């Protein structure tokens, strides 16, 4: 028996060894294939597939489910998301590679290559993913594996923006016979390709073909929903409704279920009034459902859109506002509600001031990747400019009207305005407090189950909640007088004292009254200081109104494309401000508007323009509509003149250069190239004249040519010149010439930011005229970044200059107290002015002026 056992054991070992030897990766017998198929399937292949499924779960969690637009078939993958699962990618590739290397004769090798391709695609390594899929297509003997590789290659080409290659693969594979699994994948990938290209007809066509092949694990409900969305966007509401029903039948997750029901309400056929009522009832039922608490903003939004379709604009606005109020954790939805409010006020109601406010809120709330966000910002800017001009006109007109009132009426008016504003502020504050209390109560109600409308003492839950809150704050107190106080004896003793109990409050109340009165007085003074009582101030206010009308007319004409409003605005401009610098352009715009309307009124404006401004570009455009095109030819001529002048400038033949430049500037129509000739002429001044004149001409050029291509270069030249003088001043110091028996200037310095140059120039010229200083000239200079100055020249000597200075100080024609600026005033010799302008040392010259002019002992 022992020998028999040994023999059996020996025979078993031989069989096992033979079997193991037959399972080599190189052999293809039945035992080897069974071994490698089983080992690969339940080891490396299993774990590689598991990693891909885990990555798929991560991608599902990161779907950007913006239900206000058609959902993406596949989630968008960026580098940050891909990096988050890179370890799983690496492990997947590692496990799939093990299966390929150790089980070469396994039937899972092709699948593992496809796993590697998918992993590389999901990690955004498109180049290697494409090579992997191509390898499977070339080397595999399994048609199903080849087909799958080609189908996945389509998506990879789409993701890498190689759309022509994707089309080529689609054309090739449609000749092949596919199994159900690959057919489903092909339809989905072709639909994805169409979605990326924005071809929703082909997209929905392929999704409809894929739908019958889908299983629940494929996200069947989501695909049904996307089909419904696409049909709805294409205007096929009946088809959309059917696919929304299929989505509900697939028992989707609650969020998808909610949005499906919401969209069904949008596409329900509304042939009768009863259908409209049913749709409204459905939306209200969704709103009341406690499970939809976090979706209230979206429900209100859809209710608003529904009412817009019924042309019920007021109700739609109400619901959009409710959507905004309900949106606390969804800035995208809040931004969309703000946007729709802005669009309705803009497009339907033409209430641009309200539209502007809502567009501002929309831009603040919407994410940076929101569709058409840049065009939304453009409209926001246009509306902002529009409202600014409207406000300017209203404010300045109001101030001008107030300036005409007598003192008593004006005081009463200002106090009434202040009181009205205070009352509105108090009302807004009360509403805000009430809203906050309501929100707090609602929050407590939602957490405790107490409803807002239930009577407090009839609700045991509410009473219990109140008792609990009372005990938490106050502890266990008896119901008796003065229950809030821990020392009731002291309270009773105080009550015996024969003094009013509210006495301690008297002092704080009086302080509060005094504070209110001080605030009101401050507001009164602020408003009063803005009123333009002086003629110069009224002139400034009117200039602001004039400029606002001009800008407003252009906004109506070019941005809002409202020609009738543009015509009315331009008419107000030329009627209220005849002969203004904007009149020629306004007449031309009126001419164009009425001519486009085929209204004979255009002839009136044509005649006025040609008569009053015959040499303007607008008159030339009426006479020759191709004037602008023809001015291009003038540009070419000016370029040739410039080249010749610059050559003379380079050779230091400045006189010859000036002759050429003057010819180009004076004898040719002005074009965009003219500014280059003017700047070259200033460069010659820098070479041949005083540096102060050079800097002044640069300053004037920059001011008058803000949009020229060479203006930045002019700024650089001016900065360099100023830096040179500053370094020179620091090196040599500031020392003024004491010889005063020579011609003088009067100088008035003021802050640049106050923008007083035009006002001061006009005021000084008017002052000079009234005082018979008809031979004096007025000019303006920029001193530095902080100060500008106006010069009056020339006075024969020191006595004449000082006389003028004292007259100016006494008259105060600029009314300095009403200008938001610091002022410096002095007289100065021509020699000292050159030193002063180089040093720009105001304090140093003021000391010199006080000592040598105002001190009578010198």
PDB file of N, CA and C in Angstrom, residues 97-185:
ATOM      1  N   UNK A  97      -0.726  47.318 -17.451  1.00  0.00           N
ATOM      2  CA  UNK A  97       0.548  46.913 -18.048  1.00  0.00           C
ATOM      3  C   UNK A  97       0.995  45.554 -17.530  1.00  0.00           C
ATOM      4  N   UNK A  98       0.734  45.289 -16.256  1.00  0.00           N
ATOM      5  CA  UNK A  98       1.066  43.971 -15.686  1.00  0.00           C
ATOM      6  C   UNK A  98       0.291  42.872 -16.399  1.00  0.00           C
ATOM      7  N   UNK A  99      -0.991  43.104 -16.613  1.00  0.00           N
ATOM      8  CA  UNK A  99      -1.816  42.110 -17.305  1.00  0.00           C
ATOM      9  C   UNK A  99      -1.301  41.866 -18.720  1.00  0.00           C
ATOM     10  N   UNK A 100      -0.861  42.924 -19.393  1.00  0.00           N
ATOM     11  CA  UNK A 100      -0.354  42.791 -20.767  1.00  0.00           C
ATOM     12  C   UNK A 100       0.962  42.014 -20.788  1.00  0.00           C
ATOM     13  N   UNK A 101       1.852  42.324 -19.849  1.00  0.00           N
ATOM     14  CA  UNK A 101       3.186  41.707 -19.853  1.00  0.00           C
ATOM     15  C   UNK A 101       3.162  40.257 -19.380  1.00  0.00           C
ATOM     16  N   UNK A 102       2.378  39.952 -18.355  1.00  0.00           N
ATOM     17  CA  UNK A 102       2.413  38.616 -17.755  1.00  0.00           C
ATOM     18  C   UNK A 102       1.408  37.645 -18.367  1.00  0.00           C
ATOM     19  N   UNK A 103       0.426  38.190 -19.074  1.00  0.00           N
ATOM     20  CA  UNK A 103      -0.628  37.310 -19.616  1.00  0.00           C
ATOM     21  C   UNK A 103      -0.855  37.659 -21.081  1.00  0.00           C
ATOM     22  N   UNK A 104       0.207  37.494 -21.879  1.00  0.00           N
ATOM     23  CA  UNK A 104       0.174  37.925 -23.271  1.00  0.00           C
ATOM     24  C   UNK A 104      -0.863  37.190 -24.104  1.00  0.00           C
ATOM     25  N   UNK A 105      -1.131  35.915 -23.760  1.00  0.00           N
ATOM     26  CA  UNK A 105      -2.100  35.161 -24.550  1.00  0.00           C
ATOM     27  C   UNK A 105      -3.503  35.214 -23.953  1.00  0.00           C
ATOM     28  N   UNK A 106      -3.736  36.185 -23.005  1.00  0.00           N
ATOM     29  CA  UNK A 106      -5.063  36.369 -22.415  1.00  0.00           C
ATOM     30  C   UNK A 106      -5.965  37.167 -23.364  1.00  0.00           C
ATOM     31  N   UNK A 107      -7.242  36.903 -23.289  1.00  0.00           N
ATOM     32  CA  UNK A 107      -8.200  37.654 -24.115  1.00  0.00           C
ATOM     33  C   UNK A 107      -8.432  39.067 -23.593  1.00  0.00           C
ATOM     34  N   UNK A 108      -7.862  39.411 -22.435  1.00  0.00           N
ATOM     35  CA  UNK A 108      -8.060  40.738 -21.826  1.00  0.00           C
ATOM     36  C   UNK A 108      -6.965  41.737 -22.199  1.00  0.00           C
ATOM     37  N   UNK A 109      -6.002  41.308 -23.024  1.00  0.00           N
ATOM     38  CA  UNK A 109      -4.892  42.203 -23.374  1.00  0.00           C
ATOM     39  C   UNK A 109      -5.399  43.449 -24.103  1.00  0.00           C
ATOM     40  N   UNK A 110      -6.277  43.234 -25.108  1.00  0.00           N
ATOM     41  CA  UNK A 110      -6.805  44.389 -25.841  1.00  0.00           C
ATOM     42  C   UNK A 110      -7.558  45.341 -24.921  1.00  0.00           C
ATOM     43  N   UNK A 111      -8.337  44.759 -23.995  1.00  0.00           N
ATOM     44  CA  UNK A 111      -9.099  45.597 -23.054  1.00  0.00           C
ATOM     45  C   UNK A 111      -8.156  46.416 -22.175  1.00  0.00           C
ATOM     46  N   UNK A 112      -7.040  45.793 -21.781  1.00  0.00           N
ATOM     47  CA  UNK A 112      -6.080  46.518 -20.929  1.00  0.00           C
ATOM     48  C   UNK A 112      -5.408  47.653 -21.692  1.00  0.00           C
ATOM     49  N   UNK A 113      -5.120  47.435 -22.989  1.00  0.00           N
ATOM     50  CA  UNK A 113      -4.592  48.538 -23.800  1.00  0.00           C
ATOM     51  C   UNK A 113      -5.605  49.692 -23.875  1.00  0.00           C
ATOM     52  N   UNK A 114      -6.875  49.338 -24.024  1.00  0.00           N
ATOM     53  CA  UNK A 114      -7.918  50.375 -24.065  1.00  0.00           C
ATOM     54  C   UNK A 114      -8.005  51.095 -22.723  1.00  0.00           C
ATOM     55  N   UNK A 115      -7.826  50.335 -21.615  1.00  0.00           N
ATOM     56  CA  UNK A 115      -7.801  50.974 -20.291  1.00  0.00           C
ATOM     57  C   UNK A 115      -6.669  51.998 -20.215  1.00  0.00           C
ATOM     58  N   UNK A 116      -5.507  51.635 -20.748  1.00  0.00           N
ATOM     59  CA  UNK A 116      -4.357  52.552 -20.735  1.00  0.00           C
ATOM     60  C   UNK A 116      -4.688  53.805 -21.553  1.00  0.00           C
ATOM     61  N   UNK A 117      -5.298  53.594 -22.729  1.00  0.00           N
ATOM     62  CA  UNK A 117      -5.696  54.734 -23.541  1.00  0.00           C
ATOM     63  C   UNK A 117      -6.682  55.633 -22.821  1.00  0.00           C
ATOM     64  N   UNK A 118      -7.666  55.049 -22.161  1.00  0.00           N
ATOM     65  CA  UNK A 118      -8.656  55.850 -21.414  1.00  0.00           C
ATOM     66  C   UNK A 118      -7.990  56.612 -20.272  1.00  0.00           C
ATOM     67  N   UNK A 119      -7.075  55.953 -19.563  1.00  0.00           N
ATOM     68  CA  UNK A 119      -6.385  56.605 -18.442  1.00  0.00           C
ATOM     69  C   UNK A 119      -5.578  57.800 -18.937  1.00  0.00           C
ATOM     70  N   UNK A 120      -4.888  57.618 -20.065  1.00  0.00           N
ATOM     71  CA  UNK A 120      -4.094  58.731 -20.597  1.00  0.00           C
ATOM     72  C   UNK A 120      -4.997  59.859 -21.078  1.00  0.00           C
ATOM     73  N   UNK A 121      -6.122  59.501 -21.660  1.00  0.00           N
ATOM     74  CA  UNK A 121      -7.068  60.534 -22.107  1.00  0.00           C
ATOM     75  C   UNK A 121      -7.605  61.320 -20.921  1.00  0.00           C
ATOM     76  N   UNK A 122      -7.967  60.622 -19.835  1.00  0.00           N
ATOM     77  CA  UNK A 122      -8.518  61.293 -18.658  1.00  0.00           C
ATOM     78  C   UNK A 122      -7.477  62.125 -17.922  1.00  0.00           C
ATOM     79  N   UNK A 123      -6.197  61.838 -18.155  1.00  0.00           N
ATOM     80  CA  UNK A 123      -5.129  62.647 -17.539  1.00  0.00           C
ATOM     81  C   UNK A 123      -4.671  63.752 -18.479  1.00  0.00           C
ATOM     82  N   UNK A 124      -5.415  63.944 -19.602  1.00  0.00           N
ATOM     83  CA  UNK A 124      -5.148  64.982 -20.612  1.00  0.00           C
ATOM     84  C   UNK A 124      -3.872  64.719 -21.411  1.00  0.00           C
ATOM     85  N   UNK A 125      -3.381  63.462 -21.360  1.00  0.00           N
ATOM     86  CA  UNK A 125      -2.218  63.075 -22.169  1.00  0.00           C
ATOM     87  C   UNK A 125      -2.744  62.559 -23.513  1.00  0.00           C
ATOM     88  N   UNK A 126      -3.239  63.501 -24.338  1.00  0.00           N
ATOM     89  CA  UNK A 126      -3.941  63.119 -25.560  1.00  0.00           C
ATOM     90  C   UNK A 126      -3.020  62.444 -26.583  1.00  0.00           C
ATOM     91  N   UNK A 127      -1.777  62.886 -26.668  1.00  0.00           N
ATOM     92  CA  UNK A 127      -0.858  62.334 -27.666  1.00  0.00           C
ATOM     93  C   UNK A 127      -0.676  60.832 -27.455  1.00  0.00           C
ATOM     94  N   UNK A 128      -0.377  60.427 -26.209  1.00  0.00           N
ATOM     95  CA  UNK A 128      -0.165  59.007 -25.927  1.00  0.00           C
ATOM     96  C   UNK A 128      -1.466  58.215 -25.955  1.00  0.00           C
ATOM     97  N   UNK A 129      -2.559  58.869 -25.592  1.00  0.00           N
ATOM     98  CA  UNK A 129      -3.859  58.192 -25.681  1.00  0.00           C
ATOM     99  C   UNK A 129      -4.168  57.849 -27.138  1.00  0.00           C
ATOM    100  N   UNK A 130      -3.938  58.811 -28.037  1.00  0.00           N
ATOM    101  CA  UNK A 130      -4.185  58.588 -29.465  1.00  0.00           C
ATOM    102  C   UNK A 130      -3.315  57.448 -29.991  1.00  0.00           C
ATOM    103  N   UNK A 131      -2.032  57.429 -29.617  1.00  0.00           N
ATOM    104  CA  UNK A 131      -1.133  56.367 -30.067  1.00  0.00           C
ATOM    105  C   UNK A 131      -1.584  55.006 -29.556  1.00  0.00           C
ATOM    106  N   UNK A 132      -2.077  54.967 -28.319  1.00  0.00           N
ATOM    107  CA  UNK A 132      -2.540  53.695 -27.743  1.00  0.00           C
ATOM    108  C   UNK A 132      -3.745  53.156 -28.498  1.00  0.00           C
ATOM    109  N   UNK A 133      -4.732  54.033 -28.759  1.00  0.00           N
ATOM    110  CA  UNK A 133      -5.920  53.588 -29.493  1.00  0.00           C
ATOM    111  C   UNK A 133      -5.550  53.145 -30.916  1.00  0.00           C
ATOM    112  N   UNK A 134      -4.635  53.879 -31.544  1.00  0.00           N
ATOM    113  CA  UNK A 134      -4.205  53.482 -32.894  1.00  0.00           C
ATOM    114  C   UNK A 134      -3.516  52.121 -32.868  1.00  0.00           C
ATOM    115  N   UNK A 135      -2.755  51.849 -31.808  1.00  0.00           N
ATOM    116  CA  UNK A 135      -2.063  50.566 -31.679  1.00  0.00           C
ATOM    117  C   UNK A 135      -3.072  49.423 -31.595  1.00  0.00           C
ATOM    118  N   UNK A 136      -4.117  49.605 -30.783  1.00  0.00           N
ATOM    119  CA  UNK A 136      -5.148  48.564 -30.653  1.00  0.00           C
ATOM    120  C   UNK A 136      -5.818  48.320 -32.005  1.00  0.00           C
ATOM    121  N   UNK A 137      -6.137  49.405 -32.711  1.00  0.00           N
ATOM    122  CA  UNK A 137      -6.796  49.264 -34.012  1.00  0.00           C
ATOM    123  C   UNK A 137      -5.910  48.514 -35.010  1.00  0.00           C
ATOM    124  N   UNK A 138      -4.596  48.720 -34.907  1.00  0.00           N
ATOM    125  CA  UNK A 138      -3.663  48.109 -35.862  1.00  0.00           C
ATOM    126  C   UNK A 138      -3.345  46.656 -35.507  1.00  0.00           C
ATOM    127  N   UNK A 139      -3.154  46.366 -34.217  1.00  0.00           N
ATOM    128  CA  UNK A 139      -2.634  45.070 -33.797  1.00  0.00           C
ATOM    129  C   UNK A 139      -3.697  44.080 -33.354  1.00  0.00           C
ATOM    130  N   UNK A 140      -4.838  44.546 -32.915  1.00  0.00           N
ATOM    131  CA  UNK A 140      -5.824  43.631 -32.347  1.00  0.00           C
ATOM    132  C   UNK A 140      -6.472  42.769 -33.431  1.00  0.00           C
ATOM    133  N   UNK A 141      -6.736  41.503 -33.056  1.00  0.00           N
ATOM    134  CA  UNK A 141      -7.458  40.589 -33.932  1.00  0.00           C
ATOM    135  C   UNK A 141      -8.943  40.547 -33.585  1.00  0.00           C
ATOM    136  N   UNK A 142      -9.321  41.283 -32.518  1.00  0.00           N
ATOM    137  CA  UNK A 142     -10.721  41.315 -32.056  1.00  0.00           C
ATOM    138  C   UNK A 142     -11.396  42.564 -32.636  1.00  0.00           C
ATOM    139  N   UNK A 143     -12.380  42.363 -33.513  1.00  0.00           N
ATOM    140  CA  UNK A 143     -13.058  43.503 -34.142  1.00  0.00           C
ATOM    141  C   UNK A 143     -13.723  44.408 -33.119  1.00  0.00           C
ATOM    142  N   UNK A 144     -14.315  43.824 -32.095  1.00  0.00           N
ATOM    143  CA  UNK A 144     -14.986  44.647 -31.073  1.00  0.00           C
ATOM    144  C   UNK A 144     -13.999  45.562 -30.360  1.00  0.00           C
ATOM    145  N   UNK A 145     -12.813  45.032 -30.060  1.00  0.00           N
ATOM    146  CA  UNK A 145     -11.781  45.852 -29.405  1.00  0.00           C
ATOM    147  C   UNK A 145     -11.310  46.953 -30.348  1.00  0.00           C
ATOM    148  N   UNK A 146     -11.105  46.623 -31.628  1.00  0.00           N
ATOM    149  CA  UNK A 146     -10.692  47.641 -32.591  1.00  0.00           C
ATOM    150  C   UNK A 146     -11.738  48.750 -32.701  1.00  0.00           C
ATOM    151  N   UNK A 147     -13.003  48.334 -32.766  1.00  0.00           N
ATOM    152  CA  UNK A 147     -14.074  49.321 -32.885  1.00  0.00           C
ATOM    153  C   UNK A 147     -14.126  50.238 -31.665  1.00  0.00           C
ATOM    154  N   UNK A 148     -14.004  49.625 -30.469  1.00  0.00           N
ATOM    155  CA  UNK A 148     -14.038  50.446 -29.256  1.00  0.00           C
ATOM    156  C   UNK A 148     -12.886  51.446 -29.240  1.00  0.00           C
ATOM    157  N   UNK A 149     -11.709  50.983 -29.644  1.00  0.00           N
ATOM    158  CA  UNK A 149     -10.545  51.883 -29.671  1.00  0.00           C
ATOM    159  C   UNK A 149     -10.782  53.050 -30.629  1.00  0.00           C
ATOM    160  N   UNK A 150     -11.343  52.768 -31.794  1.00  0.00           N
ATOM    161  CA  UNK A 150     -11.610  53.832 -32.763  1.00  0.00           C
ATOM    162  C   UNK A 150     -12.668  54.811 -32.247  1.00  0.00           C
ATOM    163  N   UNK A 151     -13.698  54.273 -31.578  1.00  0.00           N
ATOM    164  CA  UNK A 151     -14.772  55.137 -31.059  1.00  0.00           C
ATOM    165  C   UNK A 151     -14.234  56.054 -29.960  1.00  0.00           C
ATOM    166  N   UNK A 152     -13.383  55.484 -29.106  1.00  0.00           N
ATOM    167  CA  UNK A 152     -12.787  56.324 -28.049  1.00  0.00           C
ATOM    168  C   UNK A 152     -11.782  57.305 -28.652  1.00  0.00           C
ATOM    169  N   UNK A 153     -11.204  56.931 -29.789  1.00  0.00           N
ATOM    170  CA  UNK A 153     -10.300  57.840 -30.480  1.00  0.00           C
ATOM    171  C   UNK A 153     -11.044  59.089 -30.957  1.00  0.00           C
ATOM    172  N   UNK A 154     -12.313  58.935 -31.337  1.00  0.00           N
ATOM    173  CA  UNK A 154     -13.122  60.089 -31.766  1.00  0.00           C
ATOM    174  C   UNK A 154     -13.188  61.118 -30.648  1.00  0.00           C
ATOM    175  N   UNK A 155     -13.523  60.668 -29.438  1.00  0.00           N
ATOM    176  CA  UNK A 155     -13.632  61.604 -28.309  1.00  0.00           C
ATOM    177  C   UNK A 155     -12.288  62.259 -28.006  1.00  0.00           C
ATOM    178  N   UNK A 156     -11.202  61.483 -28.102  1.00  0.00           N
ATOM    179  CA  UNK A 156      -9.878  62.046 -27.821  1.00  0.00           C
ATOM    180  C   UNK A 156      -9.518  63.125 -28.830  1.00  0.00           C
ATOM    181  N   UNK A 157      -9.837  62.888 -30.104  1.00  0.00           N
ATOM    182  CA  UNK A 157      -9.594  63.912 -31.129  1.00  0.00           C
ATOM    183  C   UNK A 157     -10.422  65.168 -30.842  1.00  0.00           C
ATOM    184  N   UNK A 158     -11.652  64.990 -30.409  1.00  0.00           N
ATOM    185  CA  UNK A 158     -12.505  66.141 -30.092  1.00  0.00           C
ATOM    186  C   UNK A 158     -11.920  66.923 -28.922  1.00  0.00           C
ATOM    187  N   UNK A 159     -11.497  66.206 -27.868  1.00  0.00           N
ATOM    188  CA  UNK A 159     -10.932  66.878 -26.692  1.00  0.00           C
ATOM    189  C   UNK A 159      -9.655  67.634 -27.032  1.00  0.00           C
ATOM    190  N   UNK A 160      -8.891  67.101 -28.014  1.00  0.00           N
ATOM    191  CA  UNK A 160      -7.638  67.766 -28.385  1.00  0.00           C
ATOM    192  C   UNK A 160      -7.835  68.733 -29.551  1.00  0.00           C
ATOM    193  N   UNK A 161      -9.113  69.035 -29.876  1.00  0.00           N
ATOM    194  CA  UNK A 161      -9.478  70.007 -30.918  1.00  0.00           C
ATOM    195  C   UNK A 161      -9.033  69.585 -32.324  1.00  0.00           C
ATOM    196  N   UNK A 162      -8.837  68.290 -32.543  1.00  0.00           N
ATOM    197  CA  UNK A 162      -8.486  67.798 -33.878  1.00  0.00           C
ATOM    198  C   UNK A 162      -9.773  67.316 -34.551  1.00  0.00           C
ATOM    199  N   UNK A 163     -10.629  68.268 -34.898  1.00  0.00           N
ATOM    200  CA  UNK A 163     -11.981  67.927 -35.348  1.00  0.00           C
ATOM    201  C   UNK A 163     -11.989  67.222 -36.710  1.00  0.00           C
ATOM    202  N   UNK A 164     -11.083  67.571 -37.594  1.00  0.00           N
ATOM    203  CA  UNK A 164     -11.042  66.921 -38.904  1.00  0.00           C
ATOM    204  C   UNK A 164     -10.692  65.445 -38.757  1.00  0.00           C
ATOM    205  N   UNK A 165      -9.763  65.128 -37.861  1.00  0.00           N
ATOM    206  CA  UNK A 165      -9.411  63.729 -37.616  1.00  0.00           C
ATOM    207  C   UNK A 165     -10.589  62.970 -37.020  1.00  0.00           C
ATOM    208  N   UNK A 166     -11.343  63.639 -36.146  1.00  0.00           N
ATOM    209  CA  UNK A 166     -12.521  63.000 -35.551  1.00  0.00           C
ATOM    210  C   UNK A 166     -13.536  62.640 -36.638  1.00  0.00           C
ATOM    211  N   UNK A 167     -13.762  63.568 -37.572  1.00  0.00           N
ATOM    212  CA  UNK A 167     -14.697  63.309 -38.668  1.00  0.00           C
ATOM    213  C   UNK A 167     -14.204  62.144 -39.527  1.00  0.00           C
ATOM    214  N   UNK A 168     -12.886  62.091 -39.773  1.00  0.00           N
ATOM    215  CA  UNK A 168     -12.322  61.005 -40.589  1.00  0.00           C
ATOM    216  C   UNK A 168     -12.576  59.646 -39.941  1.00  0.00           C
ATOM    217  N   UNK A 169     -12.402  59.560 -38.629  1.00  0.00           N
ATOM    218  CA  UNK A 169     -12.651  58.293 -37.926  1.00  0.00           C
ATOM    219  C   UNK A 169     -14.132  57.939 -37.982  1.00  0.00           C
ATOM    220  N   UNK A 170     -14.994  58.934 -37.798  1.00  0.00           N
ATOM    221  CA  UNK A 170     -16.442  58.687 -37.880  1.00  0.00           C
ATOM    222  C   UNK A 170     -16.826  58.146 -39.259  1.00  0.00           C
ATOM    223  N   UNK A 171     -16.256  58.742 -40.310  1.00  0.00           N
ATOM    224  CA  UNK A 171     -16.561  58.273 -41.663  1.00  0.00           C
ATOM    225  C   UNK A 171     -16.084  56.845 -41.877  1.00  0.00           C
ATOM    226  N   UNK A 172     -14.938  56.516 -41.285  1.00  0.00           N
ATOM    227  CA  UNK A 172     -14.393  55.160 -41.456  1.00  0.00           C
ATOM    228  C   UNK A 172     -15.233  54.124 -40.723  1.00  0.00           C
ATOM    229  N   UNK A 173     -15.599  54.440 -39.483  1.00  0.00           N
ATOM    230  CA  UNK A 173     -16.237  53.417 -38.657  1.00  0.00           C
ATOM    231  C   UNK A 173     -17.691  53.179 -39.026  1.00  0.00           C
ATOM    232  N   UNK A 174     -18.316  54.108 -39.740  1.00  0.00           N
ATOM    233  CA  UNK A 174     -19.712  53.881 -40.100  1.00  0.00           C
ATOM    234  C   UNK A 174     -19.866  52.770 -41.141  1.00  0.00           C
ATOM    235  N   UNK A 175     -18.749  52.368 -41.737  1.00  0.00           N
ATOM    236  CA  UNK A 175     -18.775  51.247 -42.678  1.00  0.00           C
ATOM    237  C   UNK A 175     -18.682  49.904 -41.962  1.00  0.00           C
ATOM    238  N   UNK A 176     -18.347  49.929 -40.667  1.00  0.00           N
ATOM    239  CA  UNK A 176     -18.157  48.703 -39.898  1.00  0.00           C
ATOM    240  C   UNK A 176     -19.475  48.255 -39.258  1.00  0.00           C
ATOM    241  N   UNK A 177     -19.541  46.956 -38.938  1.00  0.00           N
ATOM    242  CA  UNK A 177     -20.684  46.403 -38.221  1.00  0.00           C
ATOM    243  C   UNK A 177     -20.341  46.351 -36.734  1.00  0.00           C
ATOM    244  N   UNK A 178     -21.106  47.048 -35.912  1.00  0.00           N
ATOM    245  CA  UNK A 178     -20.788  47.199 -34.490  1.00  0.00           C
ATOM    246  C   UNK A 178     -21.743  46.403 -33.618  1.00  0.00           C
ATOM    247  N   UNK A 179     -21.257  45.986 -32.462  1.00  0.00           N
ATOM    248  CA  UNK A 179     -22.164  45.380 -31.478  1.00  0.00           C
ATOM    249  C   UNK A 179     -22.909  46.479 -30.723  1.00  0.00           C
ATOM    250  N   UNK A 180     -23.844  46.108 -29.876  1.00  0.00           N
ATOM    251  CA  UNK A 180     -24.689  47.104 -29.186  1.00  0.00           C
ATOM    252  C   UNK A 180     -23.866  48.029 -28.292  1.00  0.00           C
ATOM    253  N   UNK A 181     -22.904  47.467 -27.588  1.00  0.00           N
ATOM    254  CA  UNK A 181     -22.095  48.277 -26.680  1.00  0.00           C
ATOM    255  C   UNK A 181     -21.344  49.364 -27.438  1.00  0.00           C
ATOM    256  N   UNK A 182     -20.723  48.993 -28.545  1.00  0.00           N
ATOM    257  CA  UNK A 182     -19.961  49.969 -29.322  1.00  0.00           C
ATOM    258  C   UNK A 182     -20.870  50.930 -30.085  1.00  0.00           C
ATOM    259  N   UNK A 183     -22.046  50.444 -30.515  1.00  0.00           N
ATOM    260  CA  UNK A 183     -22.998  51.348 -31.172  1.00  0.00           C
ATOM    261  C   UNK A 183     -23.419  52.456 -30.219  1.00  0.00           C
ATOM    262  N   UNK A 184     -23.743  52.061 -28.988  1.00  0.00           N
ATOM    263  CA  UNK A 184     -24.140  53.043 -27.967  1.00  0.00           C
ATOM    264  C   UNK A 184     -23.026  54.065 -27.745  1.00  0.00           C
ATOM    265  N   UNK A 185     -21.778  53.582 -27.599  1.00  0.00           N
ATOM    266  CA  UNK A 185     -20.650  54.476 -27.355  1.00  0.00           C
ATOM    267  C   UNK A 185     -20.414  55.391 -28.546  1.00  0.00           C
TER     268      UNK A 185
END
